[in-house]
Coordinates of C-alpha atoms in Angstrom, one line a residue:
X1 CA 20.1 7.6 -32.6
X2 CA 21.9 6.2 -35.9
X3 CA 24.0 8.5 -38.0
X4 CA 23.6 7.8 -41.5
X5 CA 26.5 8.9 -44.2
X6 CA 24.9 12.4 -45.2
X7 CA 25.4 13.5 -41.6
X8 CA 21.5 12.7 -41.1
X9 CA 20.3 11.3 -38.3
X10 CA 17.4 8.9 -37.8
X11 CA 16.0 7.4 -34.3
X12 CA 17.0 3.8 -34.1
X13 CA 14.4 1.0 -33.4
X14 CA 13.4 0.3 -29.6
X15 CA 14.9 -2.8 -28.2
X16 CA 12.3 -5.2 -26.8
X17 CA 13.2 -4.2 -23.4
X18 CA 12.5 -0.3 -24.1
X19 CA 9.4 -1.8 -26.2
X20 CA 8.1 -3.3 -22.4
X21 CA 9.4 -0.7 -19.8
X22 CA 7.3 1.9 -22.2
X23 CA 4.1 -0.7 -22.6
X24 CA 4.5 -1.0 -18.5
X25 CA 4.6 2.9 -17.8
X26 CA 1.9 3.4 -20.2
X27 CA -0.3 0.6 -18.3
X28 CA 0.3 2.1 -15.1
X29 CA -0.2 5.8 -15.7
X30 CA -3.4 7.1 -15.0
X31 CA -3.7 10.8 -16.7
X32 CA -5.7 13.5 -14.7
X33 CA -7.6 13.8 -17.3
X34 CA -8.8 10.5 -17.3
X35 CA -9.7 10.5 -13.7
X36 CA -11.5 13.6 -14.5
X37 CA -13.5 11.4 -17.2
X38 CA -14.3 8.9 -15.3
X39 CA -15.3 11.4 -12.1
X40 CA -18.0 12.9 -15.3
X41 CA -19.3 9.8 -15.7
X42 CA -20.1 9.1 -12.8
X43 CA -21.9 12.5 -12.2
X44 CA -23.5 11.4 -15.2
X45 CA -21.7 14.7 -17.2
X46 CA -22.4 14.1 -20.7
X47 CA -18.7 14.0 -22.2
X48 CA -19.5 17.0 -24.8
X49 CA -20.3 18.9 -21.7
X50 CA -16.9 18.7 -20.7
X51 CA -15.8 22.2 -21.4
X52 CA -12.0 23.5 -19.5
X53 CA -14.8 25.3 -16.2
X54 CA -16.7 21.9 -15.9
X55 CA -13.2 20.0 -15.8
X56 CA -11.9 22.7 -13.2
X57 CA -14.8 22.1 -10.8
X58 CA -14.6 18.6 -11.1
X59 CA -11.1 18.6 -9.8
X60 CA -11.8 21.1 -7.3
X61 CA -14.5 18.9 -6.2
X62 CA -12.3 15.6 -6.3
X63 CA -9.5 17.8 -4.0
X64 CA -11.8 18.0 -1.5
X65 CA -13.2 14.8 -1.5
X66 CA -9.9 13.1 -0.7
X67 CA -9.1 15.9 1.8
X68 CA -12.6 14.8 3.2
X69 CA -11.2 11.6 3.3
X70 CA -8.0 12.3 4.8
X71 CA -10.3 14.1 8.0
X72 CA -12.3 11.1 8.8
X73 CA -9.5 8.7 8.7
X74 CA -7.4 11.3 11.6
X75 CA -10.7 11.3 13.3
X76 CA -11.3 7.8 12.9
X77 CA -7.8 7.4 14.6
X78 CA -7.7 10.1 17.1
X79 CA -11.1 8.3 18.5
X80 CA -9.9 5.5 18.4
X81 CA -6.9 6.4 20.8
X82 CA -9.2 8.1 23.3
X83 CA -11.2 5.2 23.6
X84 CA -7.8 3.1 24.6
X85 CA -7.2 6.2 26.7
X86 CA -10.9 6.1 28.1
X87 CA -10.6 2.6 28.8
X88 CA -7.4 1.9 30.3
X89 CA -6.6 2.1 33.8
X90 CA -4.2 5.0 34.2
X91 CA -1.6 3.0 35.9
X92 CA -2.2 -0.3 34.6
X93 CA -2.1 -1.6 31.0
X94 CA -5.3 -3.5 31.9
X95 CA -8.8 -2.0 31.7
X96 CA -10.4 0.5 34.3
X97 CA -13.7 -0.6 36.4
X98 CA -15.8 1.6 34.2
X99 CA -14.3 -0.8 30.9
X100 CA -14.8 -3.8 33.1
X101 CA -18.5 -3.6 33.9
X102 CA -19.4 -2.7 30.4
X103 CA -17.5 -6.0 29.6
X104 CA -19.1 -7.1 32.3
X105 CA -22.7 -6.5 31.0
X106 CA -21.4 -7.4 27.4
X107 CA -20.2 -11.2 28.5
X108 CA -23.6 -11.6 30.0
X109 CA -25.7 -10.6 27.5
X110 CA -23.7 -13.2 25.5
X111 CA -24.6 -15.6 28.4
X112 CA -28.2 -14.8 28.0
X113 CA -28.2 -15.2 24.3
X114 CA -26.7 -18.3 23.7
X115 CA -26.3 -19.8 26.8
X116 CA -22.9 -20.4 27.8
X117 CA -21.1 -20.3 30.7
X118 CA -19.0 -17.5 32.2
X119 CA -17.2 -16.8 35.9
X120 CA -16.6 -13.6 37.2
X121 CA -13.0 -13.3 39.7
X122 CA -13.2 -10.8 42.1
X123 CA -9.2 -10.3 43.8
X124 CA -7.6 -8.3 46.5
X125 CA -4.1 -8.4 47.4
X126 CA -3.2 -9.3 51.0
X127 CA -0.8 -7.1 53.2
X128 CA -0.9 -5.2 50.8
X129 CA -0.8 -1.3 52.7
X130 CA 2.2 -2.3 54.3
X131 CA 3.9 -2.4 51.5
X132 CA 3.0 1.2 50.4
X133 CA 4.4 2.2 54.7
X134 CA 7.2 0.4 54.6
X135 CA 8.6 0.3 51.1
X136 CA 5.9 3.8 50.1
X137 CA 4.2 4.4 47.2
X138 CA 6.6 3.7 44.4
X139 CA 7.2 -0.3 45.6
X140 CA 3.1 -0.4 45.6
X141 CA 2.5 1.4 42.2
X142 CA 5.2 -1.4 41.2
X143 CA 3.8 -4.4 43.0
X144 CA 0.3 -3.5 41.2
X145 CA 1.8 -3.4 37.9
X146 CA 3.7 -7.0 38.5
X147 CA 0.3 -8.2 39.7
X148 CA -1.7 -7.0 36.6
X149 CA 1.3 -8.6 34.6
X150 CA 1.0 -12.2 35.9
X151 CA -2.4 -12.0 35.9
X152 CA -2.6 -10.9 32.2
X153 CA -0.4 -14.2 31.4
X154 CA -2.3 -16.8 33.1
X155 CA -5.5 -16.4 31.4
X156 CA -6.7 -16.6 27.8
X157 CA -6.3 -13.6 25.2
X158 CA -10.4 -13.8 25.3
X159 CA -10.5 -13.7 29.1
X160 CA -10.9 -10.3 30.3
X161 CA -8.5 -8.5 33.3
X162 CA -9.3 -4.9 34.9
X163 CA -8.4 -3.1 38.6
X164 CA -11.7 -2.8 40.3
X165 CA -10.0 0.3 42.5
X166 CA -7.1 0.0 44.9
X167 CA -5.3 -3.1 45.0
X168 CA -8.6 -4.7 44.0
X169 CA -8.5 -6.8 40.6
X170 CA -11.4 -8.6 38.5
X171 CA -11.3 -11.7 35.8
X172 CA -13.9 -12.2 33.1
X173 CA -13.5 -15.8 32.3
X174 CA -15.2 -16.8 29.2
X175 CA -16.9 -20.6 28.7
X176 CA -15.4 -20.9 32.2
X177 CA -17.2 -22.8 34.8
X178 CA -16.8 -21.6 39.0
X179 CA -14.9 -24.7 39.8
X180 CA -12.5 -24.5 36.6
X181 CA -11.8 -20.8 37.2
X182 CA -10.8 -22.3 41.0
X183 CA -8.3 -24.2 39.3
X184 CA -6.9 -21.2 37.6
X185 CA -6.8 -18.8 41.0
X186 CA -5.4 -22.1 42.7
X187 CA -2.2 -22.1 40.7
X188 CA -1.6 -18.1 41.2
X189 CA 0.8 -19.0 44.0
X190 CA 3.0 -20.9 42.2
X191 CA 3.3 -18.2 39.3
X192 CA 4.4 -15.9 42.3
X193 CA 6.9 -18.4 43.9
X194 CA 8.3 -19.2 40.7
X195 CA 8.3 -15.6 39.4
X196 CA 8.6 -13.5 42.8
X197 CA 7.6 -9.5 42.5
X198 CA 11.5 -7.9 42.9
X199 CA 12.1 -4.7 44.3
X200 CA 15.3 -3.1 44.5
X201 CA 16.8 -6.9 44.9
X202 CA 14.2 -7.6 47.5
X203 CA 11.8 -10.3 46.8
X204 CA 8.4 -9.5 47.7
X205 CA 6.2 -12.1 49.3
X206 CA 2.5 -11.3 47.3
X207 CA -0.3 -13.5 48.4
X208 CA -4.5 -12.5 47.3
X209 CA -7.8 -13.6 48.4
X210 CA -10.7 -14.2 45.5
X211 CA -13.6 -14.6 45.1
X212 CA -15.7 -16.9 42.6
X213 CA -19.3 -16.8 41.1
X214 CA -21.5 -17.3 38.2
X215 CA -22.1 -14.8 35.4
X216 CA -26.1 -15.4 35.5
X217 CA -28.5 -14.0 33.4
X218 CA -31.2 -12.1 35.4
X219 CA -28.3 -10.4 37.3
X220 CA -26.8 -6.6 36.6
X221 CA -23.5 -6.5 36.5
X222 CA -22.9 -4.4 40.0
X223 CA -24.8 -6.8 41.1
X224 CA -22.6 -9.8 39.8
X225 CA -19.7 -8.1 41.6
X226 CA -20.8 -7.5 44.8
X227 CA -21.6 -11.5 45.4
X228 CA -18.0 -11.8 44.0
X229 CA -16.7 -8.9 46.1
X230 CA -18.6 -10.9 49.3
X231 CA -17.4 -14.5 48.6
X232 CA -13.5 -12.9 48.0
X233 CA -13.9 -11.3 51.4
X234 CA -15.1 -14.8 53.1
X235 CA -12.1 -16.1 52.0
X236 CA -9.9 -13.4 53.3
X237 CA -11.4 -13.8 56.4
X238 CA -10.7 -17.7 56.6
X239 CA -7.2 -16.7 56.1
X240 CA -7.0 -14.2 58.6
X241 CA -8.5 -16.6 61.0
X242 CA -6.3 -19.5 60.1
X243 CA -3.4 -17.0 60.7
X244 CA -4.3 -16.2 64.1
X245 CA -4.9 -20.0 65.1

């Protein structure tokens, strides 16, 4: 404010800078009572129809719409945490049997549709009760989650890994042929020499069985995993055998 020689004062001119920070404030203000306008028109409120009631319920209205809003998105997110909850093993950060199979059927279907290839990995650790009476319950919980670790990091982020029930494990290998997932389970050993399981300074010798077949269309999934459950236990058996020769 300027004073001028009578003692009078007069507002002085707005710099350009004032000019713009008002302009931008302006721009970005949205009044209530335009909201309210542009709520009418949409409810197709003639504007002379307007009166101070109509313009109450209208915001009413809008309050509870956004509070409506508000609901579905916590719902939206509480469901979506029980389904991670639903799905997850609860020891394990890999997926339960009941997730696996409805992968399972999923990766088939996909098979079916446009056919591609897929391999189902059936595992089971060997030895591995007497870990849980020697070492108890705590060195096996651990073993299993070192397990489910390595396993998650030597497939693909589109490969799928769950715990079929015990010390039992199952791979969905996407556009993955038998013989290439062979490849894959064949190099397991060498993760676990190179990154032993430790426990309490202990290194843990960890050794598994597997076996290998086909996602097929024309096949359930609990069907799929019992030929996968059979050929893993073949292979256990060969190694039990070639232990005792």
């Amino acid at each position: 404010m300027k004073i001028e020689p009578g003692g009078q004062s007069r507002p002085t001119r707005a710099t350009g800078e004032s000019r713009k920070s008002v302009t931008k404030n302006s721009a970005s203000y949205t009044s209530p009572a335009r909201d309210i306008n542009d709520s009418a028109s949409v409810l197709g409120i003639p504007e002379n129809e307007l009166t101070p009631r109509v313009q109450e319920a209208i915001t009413t209205l809008m309050t509870e719409v956004e509070s409506l809003r508000q609901s579905i998105r916590d719902l939206t997110r509480r469901l979506n945490d029980a389904e991670l909850v639903a799905d997850q093993d609860p020891l394990l950060p890999i997926y339960n049997r009941r997730a696996f199979v409805r992968e399972l059927a999923r990766v088939k279907a996909s098979v079916e549709r446009y056919q591609t290839e897929a391999s189902l990995v059936y595992i089971d650790l060997n030895q591995f009760k007497s870990v849980n009476d020697s070492l108890g319950h705590e060195a096996g919980d651990y073993v299993l989650s070192q397990v489910a670790l390595r396993l998650k990091e030597s497939v693909r982020d589109t490969d799928i890994v769950g715990r079929l029930g015990g010390d039992e494990f199952g791979l969905i290998l996407s556009r993955t042929k038998p013989q290439d997932a062979r490849h894959l389970i064949d190099r397991l050993p060498k993760l676990f020499a190179e990154k032993p399981i430790i426990w309490k300074g202990a290194s843990l010798p960890t050794s598994l069985s597997s076996g290998i077949v086909p996602i097929s269309a024309g096949e359930n999934p609990e069907q799929t995993l019992t030929a996968a459950d059979t050929e893993m236990y073949k292979e256990k058996h060969k190694g039990e055998n070639r232990s005792e020769a």
